[in-house]
GROMACS .gro file of C-alpha atoms in nm:
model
  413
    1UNK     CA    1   5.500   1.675   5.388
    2UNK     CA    2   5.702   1.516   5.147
    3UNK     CA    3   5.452   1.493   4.819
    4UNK     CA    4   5.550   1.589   4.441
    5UNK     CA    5   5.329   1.797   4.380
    6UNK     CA    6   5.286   2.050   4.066
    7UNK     CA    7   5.188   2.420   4.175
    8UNK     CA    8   4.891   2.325   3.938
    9UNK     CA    9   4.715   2.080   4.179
   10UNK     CA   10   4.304   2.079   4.209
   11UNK     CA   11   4.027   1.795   4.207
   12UNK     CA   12   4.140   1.625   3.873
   13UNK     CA   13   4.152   1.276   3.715
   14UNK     CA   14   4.207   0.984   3.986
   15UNK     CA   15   4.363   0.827   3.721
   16UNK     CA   16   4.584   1.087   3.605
   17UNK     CA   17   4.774   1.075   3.908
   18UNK     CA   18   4.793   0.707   3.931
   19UNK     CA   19   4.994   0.748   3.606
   20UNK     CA   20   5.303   0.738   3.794
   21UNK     CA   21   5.247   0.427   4.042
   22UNK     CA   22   5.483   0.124   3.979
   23UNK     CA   23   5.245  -0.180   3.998
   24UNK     CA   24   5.381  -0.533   4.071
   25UNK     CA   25   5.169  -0.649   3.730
   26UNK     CA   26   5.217  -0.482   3.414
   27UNK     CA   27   4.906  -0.310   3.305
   28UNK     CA   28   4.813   0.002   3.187
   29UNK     CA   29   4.688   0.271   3.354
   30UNK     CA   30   4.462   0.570   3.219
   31UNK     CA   31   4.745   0.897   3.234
   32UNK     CA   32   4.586   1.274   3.061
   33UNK     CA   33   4.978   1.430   3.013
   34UNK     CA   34   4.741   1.771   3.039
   35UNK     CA   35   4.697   1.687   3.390
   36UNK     CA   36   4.969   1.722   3.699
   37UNK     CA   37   5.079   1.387   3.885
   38UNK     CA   38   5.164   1.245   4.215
   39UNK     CA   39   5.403   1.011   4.319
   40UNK     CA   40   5.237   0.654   4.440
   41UNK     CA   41   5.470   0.451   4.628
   42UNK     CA   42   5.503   0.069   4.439
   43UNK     CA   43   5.254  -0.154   4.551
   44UNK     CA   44   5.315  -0.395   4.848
   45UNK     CA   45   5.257  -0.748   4.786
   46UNK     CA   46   4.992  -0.954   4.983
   47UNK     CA   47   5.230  -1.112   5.192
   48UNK     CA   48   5.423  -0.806   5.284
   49UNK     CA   49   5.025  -0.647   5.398
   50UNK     CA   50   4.949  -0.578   5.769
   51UNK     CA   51   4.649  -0.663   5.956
   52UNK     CA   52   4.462  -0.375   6.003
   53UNK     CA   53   4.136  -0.503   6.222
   54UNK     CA   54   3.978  -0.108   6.160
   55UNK     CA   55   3.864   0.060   5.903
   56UNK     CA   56   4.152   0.185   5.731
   57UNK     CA   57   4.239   0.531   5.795
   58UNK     CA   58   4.158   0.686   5.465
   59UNK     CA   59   4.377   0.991   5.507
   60UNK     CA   60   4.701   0.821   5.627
   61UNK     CA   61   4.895   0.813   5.364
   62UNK     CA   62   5.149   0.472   5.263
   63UNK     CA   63   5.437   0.590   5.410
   64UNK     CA   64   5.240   0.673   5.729
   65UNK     CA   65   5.252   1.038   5.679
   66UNK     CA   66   4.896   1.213   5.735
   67UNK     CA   67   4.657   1.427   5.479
   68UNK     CA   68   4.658   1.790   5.577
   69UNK     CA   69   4.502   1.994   5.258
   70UNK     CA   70   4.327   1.884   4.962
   71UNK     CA   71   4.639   1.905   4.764
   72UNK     CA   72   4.753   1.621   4.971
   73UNK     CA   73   4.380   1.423   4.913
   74UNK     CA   74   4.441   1.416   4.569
   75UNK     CA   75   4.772   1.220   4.595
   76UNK     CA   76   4.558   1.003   4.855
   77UNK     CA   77   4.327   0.926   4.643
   78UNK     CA   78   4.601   0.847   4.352
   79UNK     CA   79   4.706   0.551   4.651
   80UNK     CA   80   4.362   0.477   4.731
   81UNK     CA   81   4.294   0.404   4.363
   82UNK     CA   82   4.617   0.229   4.286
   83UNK     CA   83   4.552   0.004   4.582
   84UNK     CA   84   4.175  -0.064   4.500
   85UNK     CA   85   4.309  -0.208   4.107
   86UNK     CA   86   4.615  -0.386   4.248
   87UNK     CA   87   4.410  -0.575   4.483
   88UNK     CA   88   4.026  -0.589   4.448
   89UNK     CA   89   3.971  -0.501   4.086
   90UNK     CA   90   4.204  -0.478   3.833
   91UNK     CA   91   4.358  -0.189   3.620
   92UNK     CA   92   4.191   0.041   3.407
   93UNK     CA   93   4.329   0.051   3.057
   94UNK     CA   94   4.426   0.312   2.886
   95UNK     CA   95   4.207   0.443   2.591
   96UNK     CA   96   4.294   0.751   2.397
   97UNK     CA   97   4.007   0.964   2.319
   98UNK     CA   98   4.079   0.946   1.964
   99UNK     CA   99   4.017   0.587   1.988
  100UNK     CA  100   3.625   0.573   2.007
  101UNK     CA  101   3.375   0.715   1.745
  102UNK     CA  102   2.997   0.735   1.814
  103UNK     CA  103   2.673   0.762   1.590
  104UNK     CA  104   2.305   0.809   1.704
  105UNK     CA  105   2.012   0.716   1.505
  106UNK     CA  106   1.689   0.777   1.705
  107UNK     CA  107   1.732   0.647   2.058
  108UNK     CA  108   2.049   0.434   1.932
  109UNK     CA  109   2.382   0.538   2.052
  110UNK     CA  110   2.613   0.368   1.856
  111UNK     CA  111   3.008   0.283   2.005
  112UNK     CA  112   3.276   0.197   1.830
  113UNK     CA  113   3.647   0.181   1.959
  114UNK     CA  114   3.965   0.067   1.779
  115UNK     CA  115   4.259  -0.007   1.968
  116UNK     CA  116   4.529  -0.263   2.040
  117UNK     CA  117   4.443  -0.393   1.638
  118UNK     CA  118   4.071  -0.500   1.722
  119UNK     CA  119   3.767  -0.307   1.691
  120UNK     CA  120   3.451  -0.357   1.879
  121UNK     CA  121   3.066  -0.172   1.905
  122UNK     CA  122   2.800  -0.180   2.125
  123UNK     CA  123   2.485   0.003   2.082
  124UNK     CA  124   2.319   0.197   2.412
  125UNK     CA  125   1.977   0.292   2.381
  126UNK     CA  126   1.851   0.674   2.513
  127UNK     CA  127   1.507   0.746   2.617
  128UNK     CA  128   1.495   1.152   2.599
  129UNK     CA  129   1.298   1.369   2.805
  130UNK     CA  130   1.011   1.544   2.675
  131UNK     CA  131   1.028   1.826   2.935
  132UNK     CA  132   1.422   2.022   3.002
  133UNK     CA  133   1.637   2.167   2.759
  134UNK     CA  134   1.842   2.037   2.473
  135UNK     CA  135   2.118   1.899   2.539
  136UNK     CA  136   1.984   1.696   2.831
  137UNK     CA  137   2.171   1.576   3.164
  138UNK     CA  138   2.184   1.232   3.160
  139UNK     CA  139   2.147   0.900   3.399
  140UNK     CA  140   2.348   0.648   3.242
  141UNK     CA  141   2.226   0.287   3.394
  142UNK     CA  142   2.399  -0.021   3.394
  143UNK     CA  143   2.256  -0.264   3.265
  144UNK     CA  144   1.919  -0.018   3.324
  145UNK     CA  145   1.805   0.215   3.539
  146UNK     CA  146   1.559   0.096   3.848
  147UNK     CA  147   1.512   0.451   4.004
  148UNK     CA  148   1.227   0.661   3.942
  149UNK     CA  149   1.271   0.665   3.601
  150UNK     CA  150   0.967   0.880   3.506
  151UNK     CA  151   1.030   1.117   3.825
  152UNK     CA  152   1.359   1.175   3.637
  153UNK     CA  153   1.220   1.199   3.286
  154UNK     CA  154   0.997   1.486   3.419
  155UNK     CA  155   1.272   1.641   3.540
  156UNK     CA  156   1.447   1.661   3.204
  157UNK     CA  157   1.689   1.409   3.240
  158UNK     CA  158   1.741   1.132   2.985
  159UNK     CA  159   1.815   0.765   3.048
  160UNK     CA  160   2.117   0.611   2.917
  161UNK     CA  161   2.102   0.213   2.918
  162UNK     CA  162   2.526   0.113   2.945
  163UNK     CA  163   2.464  -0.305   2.797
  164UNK     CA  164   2.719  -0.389   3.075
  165UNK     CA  165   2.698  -0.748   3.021
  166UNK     CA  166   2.808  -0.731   2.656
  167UNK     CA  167   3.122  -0.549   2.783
  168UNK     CA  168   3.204  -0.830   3.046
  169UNK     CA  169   2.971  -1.103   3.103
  170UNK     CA  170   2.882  -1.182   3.447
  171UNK     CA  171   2.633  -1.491   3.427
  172UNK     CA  172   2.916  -1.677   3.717
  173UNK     CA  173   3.237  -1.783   3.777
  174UNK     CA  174   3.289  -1.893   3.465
  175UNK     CA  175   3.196  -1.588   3.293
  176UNK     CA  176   3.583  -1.429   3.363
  177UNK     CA  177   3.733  -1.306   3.073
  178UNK     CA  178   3.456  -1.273   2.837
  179UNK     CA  179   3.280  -0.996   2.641
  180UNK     CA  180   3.447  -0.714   2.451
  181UNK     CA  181   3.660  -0.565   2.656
  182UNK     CA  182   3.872  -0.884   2.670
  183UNK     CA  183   3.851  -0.935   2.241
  184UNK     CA  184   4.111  -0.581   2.289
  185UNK     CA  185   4.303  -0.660   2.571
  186UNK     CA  186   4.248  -1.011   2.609
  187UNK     CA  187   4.086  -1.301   2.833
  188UNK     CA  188   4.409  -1.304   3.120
  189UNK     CA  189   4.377  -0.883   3.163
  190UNK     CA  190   4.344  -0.817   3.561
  191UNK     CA  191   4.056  -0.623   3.536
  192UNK     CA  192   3.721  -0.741   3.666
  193UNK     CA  193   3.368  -0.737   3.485
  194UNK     CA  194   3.309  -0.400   3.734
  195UNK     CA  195   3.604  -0.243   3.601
  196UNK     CA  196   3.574  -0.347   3.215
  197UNK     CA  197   3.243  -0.206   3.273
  198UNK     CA  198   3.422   0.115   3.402
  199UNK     CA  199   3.637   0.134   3.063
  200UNK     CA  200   3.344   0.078   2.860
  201UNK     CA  201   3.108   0.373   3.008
  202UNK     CA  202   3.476   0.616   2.952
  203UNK     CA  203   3.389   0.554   2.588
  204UNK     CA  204   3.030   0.604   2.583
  205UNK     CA  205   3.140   0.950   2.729
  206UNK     CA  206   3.398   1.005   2.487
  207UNK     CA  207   3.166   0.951   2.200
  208UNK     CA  208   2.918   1.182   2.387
  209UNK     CA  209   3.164   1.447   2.405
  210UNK     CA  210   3.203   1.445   2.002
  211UNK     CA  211   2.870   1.415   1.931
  212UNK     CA  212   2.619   1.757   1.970
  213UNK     CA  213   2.374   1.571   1.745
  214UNK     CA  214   2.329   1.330   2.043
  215UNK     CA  215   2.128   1.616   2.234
  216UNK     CA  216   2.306   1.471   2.581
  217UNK     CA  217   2.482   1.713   2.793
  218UNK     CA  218   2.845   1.534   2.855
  219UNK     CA  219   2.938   1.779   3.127
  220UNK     CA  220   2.622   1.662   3.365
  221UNK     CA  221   2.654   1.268   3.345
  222UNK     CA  222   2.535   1.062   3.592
  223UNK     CA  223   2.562   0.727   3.676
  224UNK     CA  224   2.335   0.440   3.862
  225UNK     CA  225   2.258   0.054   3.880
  226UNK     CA  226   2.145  -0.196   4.124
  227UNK     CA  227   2.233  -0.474   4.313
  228UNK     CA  228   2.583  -0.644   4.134
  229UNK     CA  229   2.496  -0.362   3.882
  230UNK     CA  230   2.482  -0.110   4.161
  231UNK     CA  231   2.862  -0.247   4.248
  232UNK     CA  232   2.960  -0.141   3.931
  233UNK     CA  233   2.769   0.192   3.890
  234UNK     CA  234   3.000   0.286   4.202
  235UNK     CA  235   3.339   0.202   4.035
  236UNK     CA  236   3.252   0.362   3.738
  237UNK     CA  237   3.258   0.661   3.962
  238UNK     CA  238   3.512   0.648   4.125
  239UNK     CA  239   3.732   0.575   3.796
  240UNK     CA  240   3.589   0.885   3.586
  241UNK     CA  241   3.583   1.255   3.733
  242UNK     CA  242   3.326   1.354   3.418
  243UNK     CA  243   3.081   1.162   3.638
  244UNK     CA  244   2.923   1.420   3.841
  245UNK     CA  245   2.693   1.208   4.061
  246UNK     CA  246   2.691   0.806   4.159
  247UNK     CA  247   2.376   0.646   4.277
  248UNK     CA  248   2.448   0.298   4.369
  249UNK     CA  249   2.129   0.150   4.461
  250UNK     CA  250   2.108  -0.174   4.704
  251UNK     CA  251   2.511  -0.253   4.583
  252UNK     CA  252   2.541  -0.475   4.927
  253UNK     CA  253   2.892  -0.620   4.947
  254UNK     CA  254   3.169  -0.494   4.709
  255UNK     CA  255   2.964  -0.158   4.720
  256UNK     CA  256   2.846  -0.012   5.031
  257UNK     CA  257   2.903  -0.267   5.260
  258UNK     CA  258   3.244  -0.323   5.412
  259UNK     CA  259   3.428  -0.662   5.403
  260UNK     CA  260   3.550  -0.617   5.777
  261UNK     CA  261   3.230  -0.550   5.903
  262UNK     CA  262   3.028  -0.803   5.666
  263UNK     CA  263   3.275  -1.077   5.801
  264UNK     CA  264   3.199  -0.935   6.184
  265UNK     CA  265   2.810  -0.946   6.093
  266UNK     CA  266   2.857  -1.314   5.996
  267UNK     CA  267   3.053  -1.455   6.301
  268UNK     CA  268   2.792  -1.242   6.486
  269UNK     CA  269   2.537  -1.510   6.332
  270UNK     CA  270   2.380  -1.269   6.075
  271UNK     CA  271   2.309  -1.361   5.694
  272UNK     CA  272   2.537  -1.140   5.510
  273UNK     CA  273   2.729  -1.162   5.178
  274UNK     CA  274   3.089  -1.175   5.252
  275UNK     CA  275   3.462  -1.177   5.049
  276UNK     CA  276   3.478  -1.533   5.129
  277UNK     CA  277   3.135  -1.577   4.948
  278UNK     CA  278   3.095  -1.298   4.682
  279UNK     CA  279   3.494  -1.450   4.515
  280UNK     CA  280   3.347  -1.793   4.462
  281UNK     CA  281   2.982  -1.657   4.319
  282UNK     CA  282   3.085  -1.418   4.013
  283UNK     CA  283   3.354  -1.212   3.864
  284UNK     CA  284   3.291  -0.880   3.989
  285UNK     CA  285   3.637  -0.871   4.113
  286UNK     CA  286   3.961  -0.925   3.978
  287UNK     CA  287   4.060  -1.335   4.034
  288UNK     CA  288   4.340  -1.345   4.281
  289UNK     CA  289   4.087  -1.117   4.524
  290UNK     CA  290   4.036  -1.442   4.675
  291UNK     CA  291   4.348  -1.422   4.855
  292UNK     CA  292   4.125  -1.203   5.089
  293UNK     CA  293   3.861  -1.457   5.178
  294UNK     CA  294   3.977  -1.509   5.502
  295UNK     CA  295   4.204  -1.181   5.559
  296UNK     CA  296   3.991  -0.894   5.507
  297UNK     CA  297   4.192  -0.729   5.774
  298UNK     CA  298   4.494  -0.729   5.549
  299UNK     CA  299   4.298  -0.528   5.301
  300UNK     CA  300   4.456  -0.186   5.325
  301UNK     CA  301   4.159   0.006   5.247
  302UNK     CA  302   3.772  -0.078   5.243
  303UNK     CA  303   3.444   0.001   5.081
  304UNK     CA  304   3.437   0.350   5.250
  305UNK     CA  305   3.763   0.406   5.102
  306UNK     CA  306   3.645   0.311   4.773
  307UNK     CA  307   3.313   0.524   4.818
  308UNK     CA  308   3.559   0.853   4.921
  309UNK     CA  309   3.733   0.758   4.556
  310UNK     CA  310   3.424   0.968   4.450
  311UNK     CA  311   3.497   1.271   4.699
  312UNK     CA  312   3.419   1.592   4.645
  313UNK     CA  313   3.221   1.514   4.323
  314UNK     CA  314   2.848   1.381   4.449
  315UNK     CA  315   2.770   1.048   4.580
  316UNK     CA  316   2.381   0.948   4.698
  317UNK     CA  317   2.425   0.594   4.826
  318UNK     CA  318   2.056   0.418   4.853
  319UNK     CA  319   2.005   0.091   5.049
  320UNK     CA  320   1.688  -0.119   5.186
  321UNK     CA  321   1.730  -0.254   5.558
  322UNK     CA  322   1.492  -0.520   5.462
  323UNK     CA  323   1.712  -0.727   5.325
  324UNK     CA  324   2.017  -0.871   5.538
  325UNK     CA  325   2.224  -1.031   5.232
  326UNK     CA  326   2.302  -0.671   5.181
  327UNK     CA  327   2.451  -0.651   5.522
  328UNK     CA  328   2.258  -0.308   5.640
  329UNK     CA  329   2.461  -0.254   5.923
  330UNK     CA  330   2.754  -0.272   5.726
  331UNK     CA  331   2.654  -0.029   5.500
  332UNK     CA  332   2.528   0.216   5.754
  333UNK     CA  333   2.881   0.227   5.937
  334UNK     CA  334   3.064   0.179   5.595
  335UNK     CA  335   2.855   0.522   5.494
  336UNK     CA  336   2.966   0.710   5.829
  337UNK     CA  337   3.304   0.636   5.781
  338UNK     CA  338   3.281   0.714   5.414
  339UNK     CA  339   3.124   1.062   5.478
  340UNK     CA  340   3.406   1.194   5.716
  341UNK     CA  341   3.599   1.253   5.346
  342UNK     CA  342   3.320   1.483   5.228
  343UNK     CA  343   3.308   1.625   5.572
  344UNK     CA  344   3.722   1.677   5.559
  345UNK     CA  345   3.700   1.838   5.214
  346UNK     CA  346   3.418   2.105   5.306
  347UNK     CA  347   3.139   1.950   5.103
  348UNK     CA  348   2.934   1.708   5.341
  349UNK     CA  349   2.624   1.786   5.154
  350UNK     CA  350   2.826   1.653   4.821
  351UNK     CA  351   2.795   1.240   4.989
  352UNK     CA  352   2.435   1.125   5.096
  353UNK     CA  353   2.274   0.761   5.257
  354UNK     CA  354   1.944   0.635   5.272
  355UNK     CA  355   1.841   0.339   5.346
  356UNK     CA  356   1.482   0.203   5.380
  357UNK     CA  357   1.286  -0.079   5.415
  358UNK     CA  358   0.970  -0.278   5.323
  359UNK     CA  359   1.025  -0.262   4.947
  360UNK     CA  360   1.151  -0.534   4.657
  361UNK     CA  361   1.454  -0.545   4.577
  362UNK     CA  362   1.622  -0.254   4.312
  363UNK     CA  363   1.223  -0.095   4.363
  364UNK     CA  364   1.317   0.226   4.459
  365UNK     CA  365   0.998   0.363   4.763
  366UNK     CA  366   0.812   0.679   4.739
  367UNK     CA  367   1.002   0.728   5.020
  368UNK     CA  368   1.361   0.768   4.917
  369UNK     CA  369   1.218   1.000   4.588
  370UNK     CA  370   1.278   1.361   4.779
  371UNK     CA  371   1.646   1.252   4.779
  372UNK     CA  372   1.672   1.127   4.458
  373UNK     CA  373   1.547   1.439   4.306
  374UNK     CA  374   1.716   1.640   4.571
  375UNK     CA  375   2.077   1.549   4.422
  376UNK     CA  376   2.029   1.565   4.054
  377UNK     CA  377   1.859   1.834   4.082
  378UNK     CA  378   2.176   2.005   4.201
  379UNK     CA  379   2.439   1.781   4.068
  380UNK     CA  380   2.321   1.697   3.737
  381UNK     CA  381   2.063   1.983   3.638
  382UNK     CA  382   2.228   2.241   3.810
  383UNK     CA  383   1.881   2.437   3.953
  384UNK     CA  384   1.893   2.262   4.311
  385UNK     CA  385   1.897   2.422   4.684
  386UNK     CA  386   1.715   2.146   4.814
  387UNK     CA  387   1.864   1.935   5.091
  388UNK     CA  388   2.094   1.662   5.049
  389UNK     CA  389   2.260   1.672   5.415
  390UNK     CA  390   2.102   1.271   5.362
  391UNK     CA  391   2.210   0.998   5.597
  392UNK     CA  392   1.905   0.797   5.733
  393UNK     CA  393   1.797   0.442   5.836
  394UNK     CA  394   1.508   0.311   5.953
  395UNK     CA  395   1.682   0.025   6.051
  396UNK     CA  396   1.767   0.163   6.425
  397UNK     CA  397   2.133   0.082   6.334
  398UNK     CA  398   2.395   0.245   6.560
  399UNK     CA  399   2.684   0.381   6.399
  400UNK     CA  400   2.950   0.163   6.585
  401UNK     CA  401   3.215   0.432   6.538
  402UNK     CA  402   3.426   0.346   6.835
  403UNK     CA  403   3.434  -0.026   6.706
  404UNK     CA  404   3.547   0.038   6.334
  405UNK     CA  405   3.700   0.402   6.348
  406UNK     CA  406   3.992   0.443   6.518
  407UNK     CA  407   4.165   0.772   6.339
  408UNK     CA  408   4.015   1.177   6.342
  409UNK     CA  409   3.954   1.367   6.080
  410UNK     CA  410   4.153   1.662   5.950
  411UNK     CA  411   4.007   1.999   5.827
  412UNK     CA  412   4.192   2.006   5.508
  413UNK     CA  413   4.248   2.378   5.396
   0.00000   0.00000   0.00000
């Protein structure tokens, strides 16, 4: 296998390792120098992109070679997330630490960052426990939280409210470019409102991390959101390894949902959110994603790629079958194929689904709450040895495993 890799490789920063890639667009990219590197191959252009009609294999690596040890996932997942900016949505700056300052007064967290000669704040409000220990784990929610939020509370978990739309607006099309992210690195930068959101929850952490007075836990961070918010809860996940669980809720297309099968789903005569669709409707994704409208197939990864972006940390997906905009049987194969990382790495119980019906939308069911509490009780408090070996539907859904899945999956040692 012919990988650079240092003698001092283990599951680190995604983005550390995508330090080295040579992207056709010159953006930054978030590099720790603490942490060891891989070599990503420069990115292909659209043009030069096959049609891939599958789900792409997530452990074949660019140059066709396969993943045989989670040494060699790690550089996989440095490709996985260079592809994922280059194409769907848009680099992740770079941010020193020493860049952002925090305050807290009451349930106030206060923001500030100064880089590229501008300075911008944003407040995010807390609402602490009254039961747990000091410091607390925490859920941070974009834009909110619509999970249990008093099932949580009880558990001793604060609530973090991430004001995702004063990062990047999102109100339509027209909304690209706009918010604070862009007043540092401007209106044209590549990244999407999902992604700018992803920069600005790295600096709610950072301030976290400097500030004991805060009474949050920054080593047992969570993150959730629903619907388009529920898209970006899961980049923010994938994009920052000091997230230690990801709860999309209902994310549909652009989260769990894949863009081949969504597009299969709608020639099959069902009412699904697509690429074509989701492009022309808001900014979640980067502006020349529309290249893909009608060539998902030359997409060289999909949703479950971007899900496994997350592997082994913990990832609870949660879905409702009653509504078919979200494309449930997209998400249910998108999940399968998504799990087989987890399942490679050791840790299937680390990557959950569950998706149920007869409910509003983001209004998480009785239901769904054993799983909920399941994970953070043992990914975010610590405590838990109940079960999260979690994928159901009560959708009847088949997996369809033949039809999308064409590779195997390695025991990686």
């Amino acid at each position: 296998m012919k990988r650079n890799l240092s003698l001092r490789m283990s599951f680190l920063g995604i983005m550390a390792m995508v330090a080295s890639v040579t992207a056709s667009c010159n953006e930054d990219v978030v590099f720790d120098p603490k942490l060891p590197r891989c070599e990503v191959p420069e990115m292909p252009s659209y043009e030069s992109l096959p049609s891939i009609e599958k789900l792409p294999d997530p452990f074949k690596f660019m140059d066709g070679s396969r993943v045989d040890s989670r040494r060699d996932w790690e550089c996989r997942r440095a490709e996985i997330a260079a592809l994922a900016q280059e194409f769907q949505y848009g680099y992740k700056p770079s941010t020193p630490s020493s860049a952002t300052t925090g305050s807290v007064n009451g349930d106030t967290l206060t923001v500030k960052v100064n880089q590229n000669g501008a300075s911008i704040s944003f407040n995010c409000t807390i609402t602490y426990p009254t039961t747990g220990r000091k410091p607390y784990p925490a859920v941070i929610g974009i834009g909110a939280s619509n999970l249990n939020n008093a099932a949580l509370l009880n558990m001793g978990v604060a609530i973090i409210n991430f004001p995702n739309n004063r990062i990047a607006e999102q109100l339509n099309g027209s909304s690209r470019g706009k918010g604070l992210f862009y007043e540092v690195f401007g209106s044209d930068h590549s990244a999407s409102a999902t992604m700018a959101w992803a920069w600005g929850v790295s600096r709610v952490i950072d301030a976290l991390e400097k500030m004991p007075r805060a009474n949050i836990d920054a080593r047992k961070l969570g993150v959730t959101g629903c619907s388009r918010n529920g898209k970006g809860a899961l980049v923010v996940g994938a994009f920052d390894e000091r997230i230690k669980l990801t709860i999309p809720q209902e994310p549909g297309a652009g989260g769990a949902a894949s863009w081949r099968i969504s597009d299969a789903q709608k020639e099959a005569g069902k009412n699904v959110q697509t690429l074509s669709q989701i492009t022309g409707e808001n900014v979640w994704f980067r502006e020349d994603f529309s290249r893909f409208s009608n060539t998902s197939d030359k997409l060289p990864f999909d949703q479950h790629s971007v899900m496994a972006l997350v592997a082994p940390r913990a990832l609870l997906v949660i879905e409702n079958t009653s509504i078919d905009w979200l494309s449930p049987q997209s998400s249910w194969t998108t999940a399968h194929a998504a799990h087989k990382v987890w399942q490679a790495l050791g840790v299937p119980d680390n990557m959950g689904f569950s998706q149920v019906g007869d409910h509003w939308h983001c209004l998480l069911p009785e239901s769904q709450l054993p799983e909920l509490t399941a994970y953070v009780d043992k990914f975010l408090i610590g405590r838990g040895t109940g079960n999260t070996a979690i994928m159901k539907t009560d959708g009847g859904f088949a997996t369809n495993e033949q039809e999308w899945i064409d590779w195997t999956v390695p025991t990686l040692k």
